[in-house]
Structures are given as structure tokens and as C-alpha cells.
Amino acid sequence: GIVIRGWSDDGGSVRLNAELRARRALVLEEVLVQHGVPVEQMRIDADATSAPLPSASVRLLLEPADG
């Protein structure tokens, strides 16, 4: 199956970051369903989303690859 994790950086409040991570994971799940991935093959890993990444790490994840 597919494990979906929403991430945030370490800025902002714990509550705000938790909500942001949950929304990001749900949006990704919706996009995958729209592209034909059965929802039964996916799960959101809530434990993995509980710890924010350092700000620099999030920037690296979001930057487009060269080429």
C-alpha cells in the first residue's frame, strides 16, 4: 500500500503545524484518488506527521530538481 505523510516545518504552533500536516496529507490522498489510485491502497501515517521537520529540510523537499 501507499503511506501518505503530511509534513510541516518547525515554525508556528504545534496545533497549527498538526492541522497543516493533516490537510497536506488529505489533499495528496484526494489527488491520488483523482488519478485512479484506490483509496483502499492508501493510509495516512498520523504518527509520522507528529514531528515537524527543520525549516531547511522542508525547503529542500519543496525545491524542484534541476534539469
PDB file of N, CA and C in Angstrom:
ATOM      1  N   GLY A   1       0.804  -1.190   0.000  1.00  0.00           N
ATOM      2  CA  GLY A   1       0.000   0.000   0.000  1.00  0.00           C
ATOM      3  C   GLY A   1       0.847   1.254   0.000  1.00  0.00           C
ATOM      4  N   ILE A   2       0.197   2.342  -0.055  1.00  0.00           N
ATOM      5  CA  ILE A   2       0.835   3.661  -0.088  1.00  0.00           C
ATOM      6  C   ILE A   2       0.626   4.336   1.263  1.00  0.00           C
ATOM      7  N   VAL A   3       1.720   4.795   1.854  1.00  0.00           N
ATOM      8  CA  VAL A   3       1.651   5.538   3.112  1.00  0.00           C
ATOM      9  C   VAL A   3       1.805   7.017   2.783  1.00  0.00           C
ATOM     10  N   ILE A   4       0.851   7.821   3.231  1.00  0.00           N
ATOM     11  CA  ILE A   4       0.871   9.264   2.967  1.00  0.00           C
ATOM     12  C   ILE A   4       1.231   9.978   4.261  1.00  0.00           C
ATOM     13  N   ARG A   5       2.225  10.852   4.156  1.00  0.00           N
ATOM     14  CA  ARG A   5       2.656  11.641   5.308  1.00  0.00           C
ATOM     15  C   ARG A   5       2.608  13.119   4.934  1.00  0.00           C
ATOM     16  N   GLY A   6       1.981  13.922   5.771  1.00  0.00           N
ATOM     17  CA  GLY A   6       1.992  15.370   5.585  1.00  0.00           C
ATOM     18  C   GLY A   6       3.088  15.955   6.442  1.00  0.00           C
ATOM     19  N   TRP A   7       3.816  16.914   5.903  1.00  0.00           N
ATOM     20  CA  TRP A   7       4.936  17.493   6.636  1.00  0.00           C
ATOM     21  C   TRP A   7       4.765  18.992   6.802  1.00  0.00           C
ATOM     22  N   SER A   8       5.396  19.519   7.829  1.00  0.00           N
ATOM     23  CA  SER A   8       5.467  20.960   8.036  1.00  0.00           C
ATOM     24  C   SER A   8       6.857  21.245   8.576  1.00  0.00           C
ATOM     25  N   ASP A   9       7.187  22.530   8.641  1.00  0.00           N
ATOM     26  CA  ASP A   9       8.468  22.866   9.246  1.00  0.00           C
ATOM     27  C   ASP A   9       8.263  23.086  10.744  1.00  0.00           C
ATOM     28  N   ASP A  10       9.311  23.527  11.406  1.00  0.00           N
ATOM     29  CA  ASP A  10       9.240  23.685  12.850  1.00  0.00           C
ATOM     30  C   ASP A  10       8.823  25.094  13.283  1.00  0.00           C
ATOM     31  N   GLY A  11       8.363  25.913  12.335  1.00  0.00           N
ATOM     32  CA  GLY A  11       7.848  27.231  12.674  1.00  0.00           C
ATOM     33  C   GLY A  11       6.366  27.142  13.010  1.00  0.00           C
ATOM     34  N   GLY A  12       5.841  28.052  13.765  1.00  0.00           N
ATOM     35  CA  GLY A  12       4.424  28.043  14.099  1.00  0.00           C
ATOM     36  C   GLY A  12       4.119  27.172  15.313  1.00  0.00           C
ATOM     37  N   SER A  13       2.867  27.207  15.705  1.00  0.00           N
ATOM     38  CA  SER A  13       2.450  26.466  16.894  1.00  0.00           C
ATOM     39  C   SER A  13       2.305  24.975  16.579  1.00  0.00           C
ATOM     40  N   VAL A  14       2.342  24.173  17.620  1.00  0.00           N
ATOM     41  CA  VAL A  14       2.191  22.733  17.469  1.00  0.00           C
ATOM     42  C   VAL A  14       0.837  22.411  16.842  1.00  0.00           C
ATOM     43  N   ARG A  15      -0.201  23.070  17.317  1.00  0.00           N
ATOM     44  CA  ARG A  15      -1.554  22.824  16.798  1.00  0.00           C
ATOM     45  C   ARG A  15      -1.667  23.202  15.324  1.00  0.00           C
ATOM     46  N   LEU A  16      -1.167  24.366  14.972  1.00  0.00           N
ATOM     47  CA  LEU A  16      -1.215  24.816  13.578  1.00  0.00           C
ATOM     48  C   LEU A  16      -0.456  23.864  12.667  1.00  0.00           C
ATOM     49  N   ASN A  17       0.728  23.442  13.086  1.00  0.00           N
ATOM     50  CA  ASN A  17       1.519  22.531  12.266  1.00  0.00           C
ATOM     51  C   ASN A  17       0.831  21.182  12.116  1.00  0.00           C
ATOM     52  N   ALA A  18       0.191  20.690  13.176  1.00  0.00           N
ATOM     53  CA  ALA A  18      -0.530  19.415  13.101  1.00  0.00           C
ATOM     54  C   ALA A  18      -1.680  19.517  12.094  1.00  0.00           C
ATOM     55  N   GLU A  19      -2.414  20.622  12.127  1.00  0.00           N
ATOM     56  CA  GLU A  19      -3.514  20.831  11.179  1.00  0.00           C
ATOM     57  C   GLU A  19      -2.983  20.928   9.751  1.00  0.00           C
ATOM     58  N   LEU A  20      -1.873  21.620   9.578  1.00  0.00           N
ATOM     59  CA  LEU A  20      -1.273  21.781   8.254  1.00  0.00           C
ATOM     60  C   LEU A  20      -0.826  20.427   7.698  1.00  0.00           C
ATOM     61  N   ARG A  21      -0.171  19.628   8.520  1.00  0.00           N
ATOM     62  CA  ARG A  21       0.272  18.309   8.067  1.00  0.00           C
ATOM     63  C   ARG A  21      -0.914  17.432   7.681  1.00  0.00           C
ATOM     64  N   ALA A  22      -1.962  17.474   8.479  1.00  0.00           N
ATOM     65  CA  ALA A  22      -3.157  16.663   8.180  1.00  0.00           C
ATOM     66  C   ALA A  22      -3.793  17.112   6.868  1.00  0.00           C
ATOM     67  N   ARG A  23      -3.927  18.423   6.664  1.00  0.00           N
ATOM     68  CA  ARG A  23      -4.518  18.933   5.418  1.00  0.00           C
ATOM     69  C   ARG A  23      -3.683  18.538   4.210  1.00  0.00           C
ATOM     70  N   ARG A  24      -2.370  18.639   4.333  1.00  0.00           N
ATOM     71  CA  ARG A  24      -1.492  18.283   3.213  1.00  0.00           C
ATOM     72  C   ARG A  24      -1.632  16.803   2.865  1.00  0.00           C
ATOM     73  N   ALA A  25      -1.695  15.962   3.863  1.00  0.00           N
ATOM     74  CA  ALA A  25      -1.843  14.529   3.612  1.00  0.00           C
ATOM     75  C   ALA A  25      -3.184  14.229   2.949  1.00  0.00           C
ATOM     76  N   LEU A  26      -4.245  14.873   3.416  1.00  0.00           N
ATOM     77  CA  LEU A  26      -5.565  14.641   2.836  1.00  0.00           C
ATOM     78  C   LEU A  26      -5.650  15.139   1.394  1.00  0.00           C
ATOM     79  N   VAL A  27      -5.021  16.257   1.105  1.00  0.00           N
ATOM     80  CA  VAL A  27      -5.012  16.784  -0.269  1.00  0.00           C
ATOM     81  C   VAL A  27      -4.279  15.812  -1.188  1.00  0.00           C
ATOM     82  N   LEU A  28      -3.160  15.294  -0.743  1.00  0.00           N
ATOM     83  CA  LEU A  28      -2.429  14.336  -1.563  1.00  0.00           C
ATOM     84  C   LEU A  28      -3.266  13.080  -1.792  1.00  0.00           C
ATOM     85  N   GLU A  29      -3.945  12.618  -0.764  1.00  0.00           N
ATOM     86  CA  GLU A  29      -4.816  11.458  -0.926  1.00  0.00           C
ATOM     87  C   GLU A  29      -5.887  11.735  -1.979  1.00  0.00           C
ATOM     88  N   GLU A  30      -6.502  12.911  -1.935  1.00  0.00           N
ATOM     89  CA  GLU A  30      -7.523  13.274  -2.917  1.00  0.00           C
ATOM     90  C   GLU A  30      -6.964  13.293  -4.334  1.00  0.00           C
ATOM     91  N   VAL A  31      -5.780  13.843  -4.504  1.00  0.00           N
ATOM     92  CA  VAL A  31      -5.164  13.911  -5.832  1.00  0.00           C
ATOM     93  C   VAL A  31      -4.886  12.503  -6.354  1.00  0.00           C
ATOM     94  N   LEU A  32      -4.375  11.637  -5.492  1.00  0.00           N
ATOM     95  CA  LEU A  32      -4.102  10.265  -5.925  1.00  0.00           C
ATOM     96  C   LEU A  32      -5.379   9.540  -6.317  1.00  0.00           C
ATOM     97  N   VAL A  33      -6.462   9.750  -5.580  1.00  0.00           N
ATOM     98  CA  VAL A  33      -7.752   9.139  -5.928  1.00  0.00           C
ATOM     99  C   VAL A  33      -8.221   9.658  -7.283  1.00  0.00           C
ATOM    100  N   GLN A  34      -8.075  10.961  -7.523  1.00  0.00           N
ATOM    101  CA  GLN A  34      -8.473  11.545  -8.807  1.00  0.00           C
ATOM    102  C   GLN A  34      -7.676  10.960  -9.974  1.00  0.00           C
ATOM    103  N   HIS A  35      -6.482  10.462  -9.671  1.00  0.00           N
ATOM    104  CA  HIS A  35      -5.637   9.864 -10.710  1.00  0.00           C
ATOM    105  C   HIS A  35      -5.751   8.340 -10.721  1.00  0.00           C
ATOM    106  N   GLY A  36      -6.774   7.819 -10.079  1.00  0.00           N
ATOM    107  CA  GLY A  36      -7.081   6.408 -10.205  1.00  0.00           C
ATOM    108  C   GLY A  36      -6.526   5.469  -9.150  1.00  0.00           C
ATOM    109  N   VAL A  37      -5.870   6.003  -8.131  1.00  0.00           N
ATOM    110  CA  VAL A  37      -5.350   5.135  -7.082  1.00  0.00           C
ATOM    111  C   VAL A  37      -6.492   4.813  -6.115  1.00  0.00           C
ATOM    112  N   PRO A  38      -6.783   3.529  -5.906  1.00  0.00           N
ATOM    113  CA  PRO A  38      -7.876   3.167  -4.995  1.00  0.00           C
ATOM    114  C   PRO A  38      -7.568   3.598  -3.555  1.00  0.00           C
ATOM    115  N   VAL A  39      -8.526   4.208  -2.919  1.00  0.00           N
ATOM    116  CA  VAL A  39      -8.342   4.707  -1.555  1.00  0.00           C
ATOM    117  C   VAL A  39      -7.992   3.562  -0.601  1.00  0.00           C
ATOM    118  N   GLU A  40      -8.430   2.356  -0.933  1.00  0.00           N
ATOM    119  CA  GLU A  40      -8.141   1.203  -0.086  1.00  0.00           C
ATOM    120  C   GLU A  40      -6.651   0.876  -0.043  1.00  0.00           C
ATOM    121  N   GLN A  41      -5.896   1.370  -1.032  1.00  0.00           N
ATOM    122  CA  GLN A  41      -4.457   1.111  -1.085  1.00  0.00           C
ATOM    123  C   GLN A  41      -3.648   2.153  -0.331  1.00  0.00           C
ATOM    124  N   MET A  42      -4.315   3.145   0.250  1.00  0.00           N
ATOM    125  CA  MET A  42      -3.613   4.238   0.907  1.00  0.00           C
ATOM    126  C   MET A  42      -3.975   4.318   2.375  1.00  0.00           C
ATOM    127  N   ARG A  43      -3.024   4.841   3.141  1.00  0.00           N
ATOM    128  CA  ARG A  43      -3.319   5.185   4.530  1.00  0.00           C
ATOM    129  C   ARG A  43      -2.479   6.396   4.909  1.00  0.00           C
ATOM    130  N   ILE A  44      -3.017   7.196   5.805  1.00  0.00           N
ATOM    131  CA  ILE A  44      -2.295   8.360   6.308  1.00  0.00           C
ATOM    132  C   ILE A  44      -1.602   7.954   7.593  1.00  0.00           C
ATOM    133  N   ASP A  45      -0.297   8.173   7.652  1.00  0.00           N
ATOM    134  CA  ASP A  45       0.507   7.810   8.815  1.00  0.00           C
ATOM    135  C   ASP A  45       0.525   8.989   9.784  1.00  0.00           C
ATOM    136  N   ALA A  46      -0.389   8.968  10.729  1.00  0.00           N
ATOM    137  CA  ALA A  46      -0.517  10.073  11.678  1.00  0.00           C
ATOM    138  C   ALA A  46       0.682  10.168  12.611  1.00  0.00           C
ATOM    139  N   ASP A  47       1.271   9.054  12.973  1.00  0.00           N
ATOM    140  CA  ASP A  47       2.425   9.092  13.869  1.00  0.00           C
ATOM    141  C   ASP A  47       3.607   9.807  13.230  1.00  0.00           C
ATOM    142  N   ALA A  48       3.810   9.555  11.952  1.00  0.00           N
ATOM    143  CA  ALA A  48       4.947  10.169  11.261  1.00  0.00           C
ATOM    144  C   ALA A  48       4.768  11.670  11.110  1.00  0.00           C
ATOM    145  N   THR A  49       3.522  12.149  11.134  1.00  0.00           N
ATOM    146  CA  THR A  49       3.301  13.578  10.927  1.00  0.00           C
ATOM    147  C   THR A  49       3.362  14.370  12.230  1.00  0.00           C
ATOM    148  N   SER A  50       3.641  13.702  13.338  1.00  0.00           N
ATOM    149  CA  SER A  50       3.605  14.407  14.617  1.00  0.00           C
ATOM    150  C   SER A  50       4.859  15.229  14.888  1.00  0.00           C
ATOM    151  N   ALA A  51       5.959  14.948  14.211  1.00  0.00           N
ATOM    152  CA  ALA A  51       7.201  15.677  14.453  1.00  0.00           C
ATOM    153  C   ALA A  51       7.536  16.549  13.248  1.00  0.00           C
ATOM    154  N   PRO A  52       7.582  17.862  13.425  1.00  0.00           N
ATOM    155  CA  PRO A  52       7.901  18.737  12.294  1.00  0.00           C
ATOM    156  C   PRO A  52       9.357  18.592  11.863  1.00  0.00           C
ATOM    157  N   LEU A  53       9.599  18.855  10.591  1.00  0.00           N
ATOM    158  CA  LEU A  53      10.958  18.877  10.065  1.00  0.00           C
ATOM    159  C   LEU A  53      11.573  20.248  10.307  1.00  0.00           C
ATOM    160  N   PRO A  54      12.895  20.331  10.437  1.00  0.00           N
ATOM    161  CA  PRO A  54      13.534  21.652  10.494  1.00  0.00           C
ATOM    162  C   PRO A  54      13.230  22.428   9.221  1.00  0.00           C
ATOM    163  N   SER A  55      13.117  23.729   9.305  1.00  0.00           N
ATOM    164  CA  SER A  55      12.744  24.568   8.165  1.00  0.00           C
ATOM    165  C   SER A  55      13.594  24.305   6.936  1.00  0.00           C
ATOM    166  N   ALA A  56      14.894  24.148   7.095  1.00  0.00           N
ATOM    167  CA  ALA A  56      15.778  23.929   5.954  1.00  0.00           C
ATOM    168  C   ALA A  56      15.443  22.626   5.240  1.00  0.00           C
ATOM    169  N   SER A  57      15.050  21.603   5.971  1.00  0.00           N
ATOM    170  CA  SER A  57      14.703  20.317   5.358  1.00  0.00           C
ATOM    171  C   SER A  57      13.459  20.444   4.501  1.00  0.00           C
ATOM    172  N   VAL A  58      12.470  21.195   4.968  1.00  0.00           N
ATOM    173  CA  VAL A  58      11.238  21.378   4.199  1.00  0.00           C
ATOM    174  C   VAL A  58      11.546  22.117   2.914  1.00  0.00           C
ATOM    175  N   ARG A  59      12.397  23.108   2.973  1.00  0.00           N
ATOM    176  CA  ARG A  59      12.768  23.835   1.751  1.00  0.00           C
ATOM    177  C   ARG A  59      13.410  22.881   0.744  1.00  0.00           C
ATOM    178  N   LEU A  60      14.252  21.975   1.203  1.00  0.00           N
ATOM    179  CA  LEU A  60      14.888  21.029   0.292  1.00  0.00           C
ATOM    180  C   LEU A  60      13.863  20.109  -0.348  1.00  0.00           C
ATOM    181  N   LEU A  61      12.853  19.690   0.407  1.00  0.00           N
ATOM    182  CA  LEU A  61      11.820  18.819  -0.139  1.00  0.00           C
ATOM    183  C   LEU A  61      10.966  19.520  -1.185  1.00  0.00           C
ATOM    184  N   LEU A  62      10.808  20.827  -1.061  1.00  0.00           N
ATOM    185  CA  LEU A  62       9.911  21.562  -1.937  1.00  0.00           C
ATOM    186  C   LEU A  62      10.596  22.146  -3.170  1.00  0.00           C
ATOM    187  N   GLU A  63      11.924  22.207  -3.169  1.00  0.00           N
ATOM    188  CA  GLU A  63      12.618  22.784  -4.308  1.00  0.00           C
ATOM    189  C   GLU A  63      12.576  21.817  -5.485  1.00  0.00           C
ATOM    190  N   PRO A  64      12.336  22.348  -6.702  1.00  0.00           N
ATOM    191  CA  PRO A  64      12.322  21.474  -7.887  1.00  0.00           C
ATOM    192  C   PRO A  64      13.737  20.971  -8.199  1.00  0.00           C
ATOM    193  N   ALA A  65      13.803  19.787  -8.755  1.00  0.00           N
ATOM    194  CA  ALA A  65      15.090  19.223  -9.164  1.00  0.00           C
ATOM    195  C   ALA A  65      15.587  19.946 -10.399  1.00  0.00           C
ATOM    196  N   ASP A  66      16.886  20.094 -10.521  1.00  0.00           N
ATOM    197  CA  ASP A  66      17.495  20.707 -11.715  1.00  0.00           C
ATOM    198  C   ASP A  66      17.370  19.761 -12.890  1.00  0.00           C
ATOM    199  N   GLY A  67      17.163  20.335 -14.074  1.00  0.00           N
ATOM    200  CA  GLY A  67      17.172  19.508 -15.276  1.00  0.00           C
ATOM    201  C   GLY A  67      15.854  19.459 -15.856  1.00  0.00           C
TER     202      GLY A  67
END
